[in-house]
Short mmCIF file of N, CA and C in Angstrom, two decimals:
data_model
loop_
_atom_site.label_atom_id
_atom_site.label_comp_id
_atom_site.label_asym_id
_atom_site.label_seq_id
_atom_site.Cartn_x
_atom_site.Cartn_y
_atom_site.Cartn_z
N UNK A 1476 -21.23 26.87 -11.40
CA UNK A 1476 -21.17 25.49 -12.09
C UNK A 1476 -22.41 24.64 -11.81
N UNK A 1477 -22.95 23.85 -12.76
CA UNK A 1477 -24.10 23.03 -12.41
C UNK A 1477 -23.47 21.62 -12.26
N UNK A 1478 -24.12 20.78 -11.45
CA UNK A 1478 -23.74 19.41 -11.12
C UNK A 1478 -24.85 18.57 -11.89
N UNK A 1479 -24.36 17.71 -12.70
CA UNK A 1479 -25.28 16.84 -13.43
C UNK A 1479 -25.93 15.79 -12.42
N UNK A 1480 -27.16 15.84 -12.22
CA UNK A 1480 -27.72 14.85 -11.32
C UNK A 1480 -27.66 13.32 -11.78
N UNK A 1481 -27.48 13.24 -13.16
CA UNK A 1481 -27.44 11.88 -13.62
C UNK A 1481 -26.11 11.16 -13.50
N UNK A 1482 -25.07 11.92 -13.13
CA UNK A 1482 -23.74 11.35 -12.88
C UNK A 1482 -23.58 10.83 -11.48
N UNK A 1483 -22.87 9.75 -11.20
CA UNK A 1483 -22.71 9.13 -9.89
C UNK A 1483 -21.93 10.04 -9.13
N UNK A 1484 -22.15 10.06 -7.80
CA UNK A 1484 -21.35 10.87 -6.95
C UNK A 1484 -19.91 10.41 -6.94
N UNK A 1485 -18.91 11.36 -6.70
CA UNK A 1485 -17.52 10.94 -6.62
C UNK A 1485 -17.38 10.21 -5.29
N UNK A 1486 -16.69 9.18 -5.37
CA UNK A 1486 -16.59 8.25 -4.28
C UNK A 1486 -15.19 7.75 -4.16
N UNK A 1487 -15.04 6.60 -3.46
CA UNK A 1487 -13.77 5.95 -3.37
C UNK A 1487 -13.28 5.29 -4.63
N UNK A 1488 -12.19 4.84 -4.50
CA UNK A 1488 -11.48 4.20 -5.73
C UNK A 1488 -12.36 2.94 -6.07
N UNK A 1489 -12.33 2.64 -7.37
CA UNK A 1489 -13.17 1.46 -7.81
C UNK A 1489 -12.99 0.20 -6.90
N UNK A 1490 -14.06 -0.42 -6.61
CA UNK A 1490 -13.92 -1.71 -5.98
C UNK A 1490 -13.08 -2.52 -6.73
N UNK A 1491 -12.33 -3.37 -6.24
CA UNK A 1491 -11.34 -4.42 -6.87
C UNK A 1491 -12.12 -5.16 -7.94
N UNK A 1492 -13.21 -5.74 -7.55
CA UNK A 1492 -14.01 -6.55 -8.46
C UNK A 1492 -14.43 -5.71 -9.75
N UNK A 1493 -14.87 -4.55 -9.52
CA UNK A 1493 -15.30 -3.73 -10.60
C UNK A 1493 -13.98 -3.43 -11.41
N UNK A 1494 -12.86 -3.15 -10.80
CA UNK A 1494 -11.71 -2.71 -11.66
C UNK A 1494 -11.32 -4.12 -12.41
N UNK A 1495 -11.32 -5.33 -11.89
CA UNK A 1495 -11.02 -6.42 -12.74
C UNK A 1495 -12.00 -6.69 -13.92
N UNK A 1496 -13.28 -6.35 -13.55
CA UNK A 1496 -14.18 -6.46 -14.64
C UNK A 1496 -13.94 -5.48 -15.76
N UNK A 1497 -13.37 -4.40 -15.59
CA UNK A 1497 -12.87 -3.47 -16.47
C UNK A 1497 -11.54 -3.71 -17.08
N UNK A 1498 -10.92 -4.92 -16.57
CA UNK A 1498 -9.64 -5.26 -17.06
C UNK A 1498 -8.43 -4.63 -16.42
N UNK A 1499 -8.67 -4.04 -15.19
CA UNK A 1499 -7.69 -3.29 -14.57
C UNK A 1499 -6.86 -4.10 -13.63
N UNK A 1500 -7.34 -5.13 -13.03
CA UNK A 1500 -6.63 -5.89 -11.96
C UNK A 1500 -5.75 -6.97 -12.72
N UNK A 1501 -4.42 -6.87 -12.17
CA UNK A 1501 -3.47 -7.89 -12.83
C UNK A 1501 -2.66 -8.54 -11.83
N UNK A 1502 -3.12 -8.76 -10.57
CA UNK A 1502 -2.39 -9.49 -9.57
C UNK A 1502 -1.95 -10.86 -9.92
N UNK A 1503 -2.74 -11.64 -10.50
CA UNK A 1503 -2.52 -12.99 -10.83
C UNK A 1503 -1.53 -13.07 -11.91
N UNK A 1504 -1.27 -12.09 -12.74
CA UNK A 1504 -0.15 -12.24 -13.88
C UNK A 1504 1.26 -11.93 -13.02
N UNK A 1505 1.19 -11.26 -11.98
CA UNK A 1505 2.36 -10.92 -11.29
C UNK A 1505 2.78 -12.00 -10.36
N UNK A 1506 1.82 -12.49 -9.56
CA UNK A 1506 2.15 -13.31 -8.41
C UNK A 1506 1.93 -14.73 -8.54
N UNK A 1507 1.34 -15.14 -9.59
CA UNK A 1507 1.11 -16.62 -9.76
C UNK A 1507 -0.39 -16.91 -9.52
N UNK A 1508 -1.17 -15.91 -8.91
CA UNK A 1508 -2.55 -16.08 -8.82
C UNK A 1508 -3.00 -16.41 -7.53
N UNK A 1509 -4.39 -16.35 -7.32
CA UNK A 1509 -4.90 -16.71 -6.13
C UNK A 1509 -4.85 -18.22 -5.71
N UNK A 1510 -4.77 -18.98 -6.75
CA UNK A 1510 -4.64 -20.46 -6.57
C UNK A 1510 -3.41 -20.88 -5.76
N UNK A 1511 -2.43 -19.84 -5.76
CA UNK A 1511 -1.12 -20.13 -4.90
C UNK A 1511 -1.25 -19.48 -3.64
N UNK A 1512 -2.44 -18.96 -3.18
CA UNK A 1512 -2.61 -18.37 -1.95
C UNK A 1512 -2.18 -16.90 -1.95
N UNK A 1513 -2.14 -16.35 -2.96
CA UNK A 1513 -1.67 -14.80 -2.95
C UNK A 1513 -3.01 -13.97 -3.07
N UNK A 1514 -2.95 -13.07 -2.10
CA UNK A 1514 -4.15 -12.17 -2.12
C UNK A 1514 -3.96 -11.10 -3.30
N UNK A 1515 -4.89 -11.13 -4.12
CA UNK A 1515 -4.83 -10.33 -5.38
C UNK A 1515 -4.88 -8.85 -5.08
N UNK A 1516 -5.56 -8.50 -3.93
CA UNK A 1516 -5.59 -6.99 -3.54
C UNK A 1516 -4.15 -6.52 -3.23
N UNK A 1517 -3.44 -7.36 -2.59
CA UNK A 1517 -1.94 -6.93 -2.22
C UNK A 1517 -1.17 -6.89 -3.45
N UNK A 1518 -1.29 -7.94 -4.33
CA UNK A 1518 -0.54 -7.85 -5.60
C UNK A 1518 -0.87 -6.58 -6.47
N UNK A 1519 -2.17 -6.36 -6.58
CA UNK A 1519 -2.50 -5.20 -7.31
C UNK A 1519 -2.07 -3.85 -6.70
N UNK A 1520 -1.92 -3.78 -5.41
CA UNK A 1520 -1.47 -2.56 -4.58
C UNK A 1520 0.02 -2.51 -4.96
N UNK A 1521 0.82 -3.62 -4.98
CA UNK A 1521 2.23 -3.53 -5.31
C UNK A 1521 2.53 -3.05 -6.74
N UNK A 1522 1.68 -3.62 -7.64
CA UNK A 1522 1.83 -3.20 -9.00
C UNK A 1522 1.54 -1.69 -9.35
N UNK A 1523 0.50 -1.35 -8.66
CA UNK A 1523 0.02 0.09 -8.80
C UNK A 1523 1.31 1.08 -8.29
N UNK A 1524 1.80 0.73 -7.13
CA UNK A 1524 3.00 1.43 -6.63
C UNK A 1524 4.11 1.44 -7.54
N UNK A 1525 4.42 0.25 -8.13
CA UNK A 1525 5.54 0.17 -9.13
C UNK A 1525 5.29 1.05 -10.38
N UNK A 1526 4.06 1.01 -10.76
CA UNK A 1526 3.61 1.79 -12.02
C UNK A 1526 3.99 3.32 -11.76
N UNK A 1527 3.72 3.80 -10.63
CA UNK A 1527 4.04 5.19 -10.22
C UNK A 1527 5.46 5.38 -10.02
N UNK A 1528 6.21 4.44 -9.32
CA UNK A 1528 7.48 4.54 -8.99
C UNK A 1528 8.37 4.49 -10.32
N UNK A 1529 7.99 3.73 -11.27
CA UNK A 1529 8.93 3.47 -12.58
C UNK A 1529 9.48 4.91 -13.12
N UNK A 1530 8.40 5.71 -13.53
CA UNK A 1530 8.93 6.98 -14.18
C UNK A 1530 9.79 7.91 -13.28
N UNK A 1531 9.41 7.86 -11.98
CA UNK A 1531 10.09 8.59 -11.01
C UNK A 1531 11.56 8.13 -10.85
N UNK A 1532 11.67 6.96 -10.69
CA UNK A 1532 13.09 6.23 -10.48
C UNK A 1532 13.86 6.31 -11.84
N UNK A 1533 13.20 6.12 -12.95
CA UNK A 1533 13.96 6.18 -14.20
C UNK A 1533 14.47 7.63 -14.46
N UNK A 1534 13.68 8.63 -14.25
CA UNK A 1534 14.20 9.97 -14.36
C UNK A 1534 15.23 10.39 -13.45
N UNK A 1535 15.06 9.88 -12.16
CA UNK A 1535 16.07 10.16 -11.26
C UNK A 1535 17.46 9.60 -11.60
N UNK A 1536 17.41 8.41 -12.07
CA UNK A 1536 18.74 7.81 -12.66
C UNK A 1536 19.21 8.52 -13.76
N UNK A 1537 18.42 9.03 -14.74
CA UNK A 1537 18.89 9.79 -15.79
C UNK A 1537 19.54 11.01 -15.34
N UNK A 1538 18.96 11.81 -14.50
CA UNK A 1538 19.45 12.90 -13.97
C UNK A 1538 20.69 12.73 -13.22
N UNK A 1539 20.79 11.81 -12.42
CA UNK A 1539 22.01 11.33 -11.62
C UNK A 1539 23.10 11.19 -12.52
N UNK A 1540 22.93 10.46 -13.55
CA UNK A 1540 23.95 10.16 -14.49
C UNK A 1540 24.46 11.32 -15.13
N UNK A 1541 23.69 12.39 -15.27
CA UNK A 1541 24.03 13.64 -15.94
C UNK A 1541 24.64 14.72 -14.99
N UNK A 1542 24.09 14.70 -13.68
CA UNK A 1542 24.46 15.67 -12.74
C UNK A 1542 25.39 15.38 -11.60
N UNK A 1543 25.57 14.11 -11.37
CA UNK A 1543 26.31 13.68 -10.21
C UNK A 1543 27.73 14.25 -10.24
N UNK A 1544 28.24 14.61 -9.08
CA UNK A 1544 29.62 15.00 -8.87
C UNK A 1544 30.39 13.79 -8.65
N UNK A 1545 31.77 13.87 -8.59
CA UNK A 1545 32.65 12.70 -8.25
C UNK A 1545 32.32 12.06 -6.91
N UNK A 1546 32.03 12.71 -5.92
CA UNK A 1546 31.74 12.12 -4.58
C UNK A 1546 30.50 11.47 -4.65
N UNK A 1547 29.44 12.01 -5.35
CA UNK A 1547 28.19 11.27 -5.40
C UNK A 1547 28.28 10.07 -6.25
N UNK A 1548 29.04 10.03 -7.36
CA UNK A 1548 29.19 8.88 -8.19
C UNK A 1548 29.90 7.82 -7.31
N UNK A 1549 31.00 8.13 -6.49
CA UNK A 1549 31.59 7.15 -5.63
C UNK A 1549 30.69 6.62 -4.63
N UNK A 1550 29.88 7.47 -4.06
CA UNK A 1550 28.91 7.04 -3.03
C UNK A 1550 27.85 6.05 -3.50
N UNK A 1551 27.36 6.26 -4.73
CA UNK A 1551 26.37 5.38 -5.39
C UNK A 1551 27.04 4.05 -5.57
N UNK A 1552 28.27 3.91 -6.07
CA UNK A 1552 28.93 2.68 -6.34
C UNK A 1552 29.13 2.10 -4.84
N UNK A 1553 29.56 2.73 -3.95
CA UNK A 1553 29.85 2.24 -2.66
C UNK A 1553 28.50 1.58 -2.02
N UNK A 1554 27.49 2.23 -2.16
CA UNK A 1554 26.20 1.77 -1.57
C UNK A 1554 25.64 0.59 -2.47
N UNK A 1555 25.90 0.45 -3.70
CA UNK A 1555 25.62 -0.68 -4.43
C UNK A 1555 26.37 -1.89 -4.00
N UNK A 1556 27.66 -1.74 -3.63
CA UNK A 1556 28.47 -2.90 -3.12
C UNK A 1556 27.94 -3.41 -1.61
N UNK A 1557 27.57 -2.36 -0.85
CA UNK A 1557 26.98 -2.65 0.55
C UNK A 1557 25.67 -3.44 0.34
N UNK A 1558 24.79 -2.96 -0.63
CA UNK A 1558 23.59 -3.63 -0.86
C UNK A 1558 23.89 -5.08 -1.23
N UNK A 1559 24.79 -5.26 -2.23
CA UNK A 1559 25.03 -6.73 -2.70
C UNK A 1559 25.69 -7.54 -1.56
N UNK A 1560 26.62 -6.96 -0.71
CA UNK A 1560 27.11 -7.54 0.46
C UNK A 1560 26.00 -8.20 1.40
N UNK A 1561 25.03 -7.17 1.66
CA UNK A 1561 23.94 -7.54 2.49
C UNK A 1561 23.09 -8.86 1.91
N UNK A 1562 22.98 -8.71 0.61
CA UNK A 1562 22.17 -9.82 -0.14
C UNK A 1562 22.97 -11.16 -0.03
N UNK A 1563 24.20 -11.13 -0.26
CA UNK A 1563 25.10 -12.24 -0.21
C UNK A 1563 25.12 -12.82 1.26
N UNK A 1564 25.13 -11.98 2.24
CA UNK A 1564 25.12 -12.39 3.62
C UNK A 1564 23.82 -12.96 4.12
N UNK A 1565 22.83 -12.83 3.37
CA UNK A 1565 21.37 -13.29 3.70
C UNK A 1565 20.85 -12.22 4.81
N UNK A 1566 21.34 -11.02 4.80
CA UNK A 1566 20.79 -9.99 5.70
C UNK A 1566 19.53 -9.39 4.96
N UNK A 1567 18.80 -8.57 5.87
CA UNK A 1567 17.72 -7.78 5.33
C UNK A 1567 18.36 -6.75 4.57
N UNK A 1568 18.22 -6.69 3.24
CA UNK A 1568 18.84 -5.78 2.28
C UNK A 1568 17.99 -4.50 2.11
N UNK A 1569 16.85 -4.53 2.53
CA UNK A 1569 15.92 -3.39 2.23
C UNK A 1569 16.46 -2.09 2.72
N UNK A 1570 17.00 -1.89 3.93
CA UNK A 1570 17.55 -0.68 4.35
C UNK A 1570 18.75 -0.10 3.47
N UNK A 1571 19.62 -1.13 2.82
CA UNK A 1571 20.63 -0.78 2.11
C UNK A 1571 20.14 -0.41 0.69
N UNK A 1572 18.95 -0.99 0.28
CA UNK A 1572 18.41 -0.65 -0.99
C UNK A 1572 17.89 0.80 -0.89
N UNK A 1573 17.16 1.17 0.27
CA UNK A 1573 16.76 2.45 0.37
C UNK A 1573 17.91 3.50 0.24
N UNK A 1574 18.85 3.14 1.10
CA UNK A 1574 20.13 4.06 1.01
C UNK A 1574 20.71 4.13 -0.28
N UNK A 1575 20.74 3.10 -1.08
CA UNK A 1575 21.20 3.31 -2.46
C UNK A 1575 20.40 4.16 -3.28
N UNK A 1576 19.01 4.05 -3.34
CA UNK A 1576 18.23 4.88 -4.04
C UNK A 1576 18.31 6.30 -3.54
N UNK A 1577 18.43 6.56 -2.25
CA UNK A 1577 18.59 7.82 -1.71
C UNK A 1577 19.73 8.54 -2.28
N UNK A 1578 20.91 7.77 -2.45
CA UNK A 1578 22.06 8.38 -3.10
C UNK A 1578 21.81 8.82 -4.50
N UNK A 1579 21.10 7.99 -5.20
CA UNK A 1579 20.73 8.39 -6.60
C UNK A 1579 19.81 9.65 -6.56
N UNK A 1580 18.92 9.65 -5.71
CA UNK A 1580 17.99 10.93 -5.67
C UNK A 1580 18.74 12.15 -5.35
N UNK A 1581 19.70 11.97 -4.43
CA UNK A 1581 20.46 13.06 -3.99
C UNK A 1581 21.29 13.53 -5.22
N UNK A 1582 21.97 12.65 -5.79
CA UNK A 1582 22.72 13.00 -7.08
C UNK A 1582 21.87 13.64 -8.24
N UNK A 1583 20.62 13.33 -8.26
CA UNK A 1583 19.65 13.82 -9.32
C UNK A 1583 19.50 15.37 -9.07
N UNK A 1584 19.69 15.73 -7.90
CA UNK A 1584 19.70 17.33 -7.69
C UNK A 1584 18.28 17.77 -7.37
N UNK A 1585 17.31 16.88 -7.19
CA UNK A 1585 15.89 17.41 -7.04
C UNK A 1585 15.44 16.77 -5.76
N UNK A 1586 15.09 17.53 -4.66
CA UNK A 1586 14.55 16.79 -3.37
C UNK A 1586 13.12 16.16 -3.60
N UNK A 1587 12.54 16.56 -4.50
CA UNK A 1587 11.17 16.01 -4.78
C UNK A 1587 11.22 14.48 -5.11
N UNK A 1588 12.25 14.10 -5.72
CA UNK A 1588 12.39 12.55 -6.15
C UNK A 1588 12.43 11.90 -4.85
N UNK A 1589 13.22 12.23 -3.86
CA UNK A 1589 13.32 11.56 -2.64
C UNK A 1589 12.08 11.63 -1.85
N UNK A 1590 11.42 12.75 -1.76
CA UNK A 1590 10.14 12.87 -1.02
C UNK A 1590 9.02 11.95 -1.65
N UNK A 1591 8.93 11.86 -2.92
CA UNK A 1591 7.92 11.09 -3.60
C UNK A 1591 8.14 9.67 -3.37
N UNK A 1592 9.38 9.24 -3.64
CA UNK A 1592 9.73 7.79 -3.43
C UNK A 1592 9.52 7.36 -2.00
N UNK A 1593 9.98 8.30 -1.00
CA UNK A 1593 9.73 7.98 0.33
C UNK A 1593 8.28 7.55 0.68
N UNK A 1594 7.37 8.50 0.07
CA UNK A 1594 6.06 8.07 0.44
C UNK A 1594 5.59 6.94 -0.38
N UNK A 1595 6.01 6.57 -1.58
CA UNK A 1595 5.77 5.39 -2.18
C UNK A 1595 6.33 4.11 -1.44
N UNK A 1596 7.54 4.34 -1.07
CA UNK A 1596 8.20 3.25 -0.24
C UNK A 1596 7.55 2.97 0.94
N UNK A 1597 6.96 3.93 1.73
CA UNK A 1597 6.22 3.77 2.92
C UNK A 1597 5.06 3.01 2.67
N UNK A 1598 4.32 3.29 1.56
CA UNK A 1598 3.13 2.48 1.11
C UNK A 1598 3.55 1.01 0.72
N UNK A 1599 4.54 0.98 -0.08
CA UNK A 1599 5.16 -0.32 -0.50
C UNK A 1599 5.59 -1.12 0.52
N UNK A 1600 6.25 -0.63 1.55
CA UNK A 1600 6.84 -1.49 2.68
C UNK A 1600 5.74 -1.87 3.63
N UNK A 1601 4.74 -1.08 3.64
CA UNK A 1601 3.51 -1.48 4.59
C UNK A 1601 3.14 -2.82 4.34
N UNK A 1602 3.14 -3.23 3.00
CA UNK A 1602 2.83 -4.66 2.73
C UNK A 1602 4.03 -5.41 2.29
N UNK A 1603 5.10 -4.86 2.07
CA UNK A 1603 6.26 -5.43 1.50
C UNK A 1603 6.98 -6.35 2.65
N UNK A 1604 6.75 -6.04 3.86
CA UNK A 1604 7.38 -6.85 4.92
C UNK A 1604 7.20 -8.26 4.60
N UNK A 1605 6.00 -8.67 4.23
CA UNK A 1605 5.84 -10.08 3.92
C UNK A 1605 4.53 -10.14 3.03
N UNK A 1606 4.60 -9.44 1.85
CA UNK A 1606 3.38 -9.09 1.18
C UNK A 1606 2.63 -10.27 0.56
N UNK A 1607 3.31 -11.27 0.08
CA UNK A 1607 2.63 -12.31 -0.53
C UNK A 1607 3.31 -13.74 -0.14
N UNK A 1608 3.78 -13.66 1.08
CA UNK A 1608 4.47 -14.95 1.53
C UNK A 1608 5.92 -14.99 1.14
N UNK A 1609 6.52 -13.71 0.63
CA UNK A 1609 7.81 -13.76 0.12
C UNK A 1609 8.54 -12.48 0.72
N UNK A 1610 9.06 -12.53 1.90
CA UNK A 1610 9.54 -11.41 2.56
C UNK A 1610 10.76 -10.80 1.79
N UNK A 1611 11.51 -11.54 0.96
CA UNK A 1611 12.64 -10.91 0.25
C UNK A 1611 12.13 -10.86 -1.29
N UNK A 1612 10.86 -10.57 -1.47
CA UNK A 1612 10.40 -10.25 -2.81
C UNK A 1612 11.23 -9.23 -3.56
N UNK A 1613 11.57 -9.41 -4.81
CA UNK A 1613 12.49 -8.49 -5.49
C UNK A 1613 13.83 -8.84 -5.51
N UNK A 1614 14.36 -9.80 -4.90
CA UNK A 1614 15.88 -10.00 -4.84
C UNK A 1614 16.43 -10.39 -6.07
N UNK A 1615 15.66 -10.77 -7.09
CA UNK A 1615 16.15 -11.04 -8.56
C UNK A 1615 16.63 -9.73 -9.09
N UNK A 1616 16.24 -8.55 -8.68
CA UNK A 1616 16.50 -7.39 -9.35
C UNK A 1616 17.83 -6.80 -8.62
N UNK A 1617 18.23 -7.16 -7.55
CA UNK A 1617 19.37 -6.67 -6.76
C UNK A 1617 20.64 -6.68 -7.53
N UNK A 1618 20.94 -7.65 -8.15
CA UNK A 1618 22.29 -7.90 -8.93
C UNK A 1618 22.37 -6.79 -10.05
N UNK A 1619 21.25 -6.20 -10.42
CA UNK A 1619 21.31 -5.17 -11.50
C UNK A 1619 21.61 -3.81 -10.90
N UNK A 1620 21.67 -3.60 -9.62
CA UNK A 1620 21.98 -2.40 -8.80
C UNK A 1620 23.40 -2.01 -9.14
N UNK A 1621 24.31 -2.91 -9.20
CA UNK A 1621 25.74 -2.51 -9.43
C UNK A 1621 25.86 -2.05 -10.86
N UNK A 1622 25.41 -2.81 -11.90
CA UNK A 1622 25.46 -2.11 -13.31
C UNK A 1622 24.75 -0.77 -13.42
N UNK A 1623 23.67 -0.65 -12.73
CA UNK A 1623 23.08 0.68 -12.66
C UNK A 1623 23.94 1.73 -11.95
N UNK A 1624 24.52 1.40 -10.88
CA UNK A 1624 25.50 2.40 -10.28
C UNK A 1624 26.69 2.68 -11.25
N UNK A 1625 27.18 1.64 -11.82
CA UNK A 1625 28.21 1.92 -12.85
C UNK A 1625 27.88 2.80 -14.06
N UNK A 1626 26.58 2.60 -14.42
CA UNK A 1626 26.12 3.45 -15.57
C UNK A 1626 25.92 4.95 -15.10
N UNK A 1627 25.38 5.06 -13.96
CA UNK A 1627 25.34 6.47 -13.30
C UNK A 1627 26.85 7.03 -13.21
N UNK A 1628 27.61 6.21 -12.51
CA UNK A 1628 29.08 6.71 -12.36
C UNK A 1628 29.66 7.22 -13.66
N UNK A 1629 29.45 6.35 -14.79
CA UNK A 1629 30.06 6.65 -16.14
C UNK A 1629 29.22 7.62 -16.94
N UNK A 1630 28.31 8.21 -16.32
CA UNK A 1630 27.50 9.33 -17.04
C UNK A 1630 26.62 8.71 -18.14
N UNK A 1631 26.35 7.42 -18.17
CA UNK A 1631 25.46 6.65 -19.24
C UNK A 1631 24.05 6.72 -18.94
N UNK A 1632 23.44 8.03 -19.09
CA UNK A 1632 21.99 8.22 -18.78
C UNK A 1632 21.09 7.23 -19.35
N UNK A 1633 21.24 6.92 -20.67
CA UNK A 1633 20.26 6.05 -21.37
C UNK A 1633 20.36 4.54 -20.75
N UNK A 1634 21.72 4.15 -20.56
CA UNK A 1634 21.85 2.89 -19.81
C UNK A 1634 21.19 2.84 -18.45
N UNK A 1635 21.41 3.92 -17.66
CA UNK A 1635 20.91 3.91 -16.31
C UNK A 1635 19.34 3.77 -16.29
N UNK A 1636 18.72 4.56 -17.30
CA UNK A 1636 17.23 4.38 -17.36
C UNK A 1636 16.90 3.04 -17.75
N UNK A 1637 17.57 2.31 -18.83
CA UNK A 1637 17.24 0.98 -19.16
C UNK A 1637 17.31 -0.02 -17.98
N UNK A 1638 18.45 0.20 -17.20
CA UNK A 1638 18.68 -0.69 -16.10
C UNK A 1638 17.65 -0.51 -14.95
N UNK A 1639 17.25 0.82 -14.84
CA UNK A 1639 16.26 1.02 -13.76
C UNK A 1639 14.90 0.49 -14.28
N UNK A 1640 14.58 0.44 -15.51
CA UNK A 1640 13.37 -0.20 -15.88
C UNK A 1640 13.33 -1.67 -15.76
N UNK A 1641 14.60 -2.22 -16.08
CA UNK A 1641 14.80 -3.79 -15.77
C UNK A 1641 14.53 -4.16 -14.38
N UNK A 1642 15.14 -3.30 -13.40
CA UNK A 1642 14.89 -3.65 -12.05
C UNK A 1642 13.44 -3.62 -11.69
N UNK A 1643 12.64 -2.52 -12.13
CA UNK A 1643 11.29 -2.54 -11.94
C UNK A 1643 10.62 -3.67 -12.50
N UNK A 1644 10.88 -4.12 -13.69
CA UNK A 1644 10.32 -5.16 -14.41
C UNK A 1644 10.53 -6.47 -13.48
N UNK A 1645 11.76 -6.67 -13.02
CA UNK A 1645 11.97 -7.93 -12.18
C UNK A 1645 11.26 -7.84 -10.87
N UNK A 1646 11.12 -6.73 -10.19
CA UNK A 1646 10.29 -6.57 -8.96
C UNK A 1646 8.95 -6.94 -9.23
N UNK A 1647 8.40 -6.54 -10.38
CA UNK A 1647 7.02 -6.88 -10.74
C UNK A 1647 6.70 -8.23 -10.97
N UNK A 1648 7.62 -9.08 -11.29
CA UNK A 1648 7.38 -10.37 -11.76
C UNK A 1648 6.88 -11.26 -10.61
#
């Protein structure tokens, strides 16, 4: 193979300013913008993580609704209640959220869902601890976890996908 000397060398990901000039940066739309003290780099990182996570989570929910056995369906419902209880108590709900999604991934029957989401969550939680001055970022999505669990329990795959997409939308706001 020949390498075209007129092409730039392959290098790191686009600089954030270059990405914005190309219309790729969207942090201000999600976070309220830099005028509110939000680091647009962090907001963009969170959005990119959600863009990758959305199809993985939606498909896991679809498959869980179709494949889960009775024990898995009951476990998903139980973990949704535990998550809501943590939220209502003002506790750190993130471990319960992780546990809830783990139950869905387990019910989907493909261990790659959990492996991929674990890697994404690790990247997400690296900044998510207090990413933009909001340590409980995403709480508006948590009330939808119970209807999501019910849709999976009831085998309503399309409803589960729609709810998972709503959850991702709320986290992205």
